[in-house]
Amino acid sequence: MLKNVRTGSSTLAGFILAEQRHFPTATGDLSLILEQIAFAAKIISWEVNKAGIANIVGATHSSNVHGETQQKLDVFANTKMITALDHLGLLCGMASEEAEGIIPIPDKYPKGKYIIVFDPLDGSSNIDVNVNIGTIFAMFKKPSGTVGEAVPQDFLQCGRSLVAAGYIVYGSSTMLVYTTGRGVNGFTLDPSVGEFILSHPDMTIPETGHIYSVNEANFSKWDSITQAYVEELKNNTETPYIARYIGSLVADFHRNLLKGGVFLYPADTKNPKGKLRLMYEAIPLAYICEQAGGRAIDGKRDILDIIPDAIHQRTPLIIGSKRDVERYLQITEDNRAEKKKGSKKT
Ligand code: AHM
Ligand code: MG
């Protein structure tokens, strides 16, 4: 249980400081990185909010009122994340869904022990239509025994080694949700004072939900297990499920975290390895989900147990309420047992 915090009156900075006291050897480096992410999020949030207006201006002029060429919002978000973090002397490397290789810390800045990975603007197909989008991030420590600039191998750590993860959802309000492995807490941006304020302490996901979120247009491209699972959810008369799918992972996950339910982006014939990115999307949200009492798998194993082979690796993802995710595993297991029985008969 959280002590010494007051919902509605604790700022993110104050909360991070209070949390730091639980780690007697903490240097404050992680806290500073989190605060800088919150700073980048405020700037991105502001830009996201005026994107509609900027597009109207952009329709008649190729540059904005200041004579600057307008940047795509995802490029803007990527740049803001990098420039908020690269000079702190606390990171040794960054990787972003928007950059092909790893993003080095410029030579002029000192290097630190942390590695950060992020998806600067998730749900980019929703940008132009005024629908919720988000930023996702996760942090590791550089593997011990290595010094200086991070190399690609340093990024390929399994999710169990994370030190922090979080997301920002730019919705009807802007919310930042994060964990450092001591539960999950949510903060709402109060635009009048420009501060993230603790609004959702100790977030936990209901053990079973009544929402399923999946792009059902892909039904015919799924394997029979995924099809059977979704059919079962739809036909569950004991707990009637409703379908909710925004097409922005952060927003779909956030809703299910609050209300309970399951989000799936399974492998399909078009994306045989899944569509979502393991390092920028699945691992950070899986860490948050487990911290909130939920579960996240790729269909067979826990997402947090996967050791990535490449920074842009894709993965199937089934994430949300524990019992809902475990039902997928049960159907897989039953299917395997059935097949085994069948092969013995022949
Ligand atoms: P993005 O990071 O380029 O925005 O792509 C990831 C997005 C997720 O936010 C969302 O869950 C998924 O792609 C939606 O995909 P689809 O349109 O195939 O349903
Ligand atoms: Mg994304």
Coordinates of N, CA and C and ligand atoms in Angstrom, one line a residue, residues 97 119 121-123 136 276 281, ligand 2:
E97 N 11.4 2.9 -32.0 CA 10.8 2.2 -33.1 C 10.9 3.1 -34.4
D119 N 8.8 3.6 -28.0 CA 7.9 3.8 -29.2 C 7.4 5.2 -29.0
L121 N 5.5 7.4 -30.7 CA 4.1 7.7 -30.9 C 3.4 6.4 -31.4
D122 N 2.9 5.7 -30.5 CA 2.2 4.4 -30.9 C 0.8 4.7 -31.4
G123 N 0.4 3.9 -32.4 CA -1.0 4.1 -32.9 C -1.0 5.2 -34.0
I136 N 5.4 4.8 -25.5 CA 5.7 3.6 -24.6 C 7.2 3.6 -24.3
L276 N 3.3 -6.6 -33.6 CA 3.8 -5.6 -32.6 C 5.3 -5.9 -32.3
E281 N 7.0 -2.3 -27.5 CA 5.6 -2.4 -27.2 C 5.3 -3.5 -26.2
Ligands
MG2 MG 3.7 1.2 -31.9

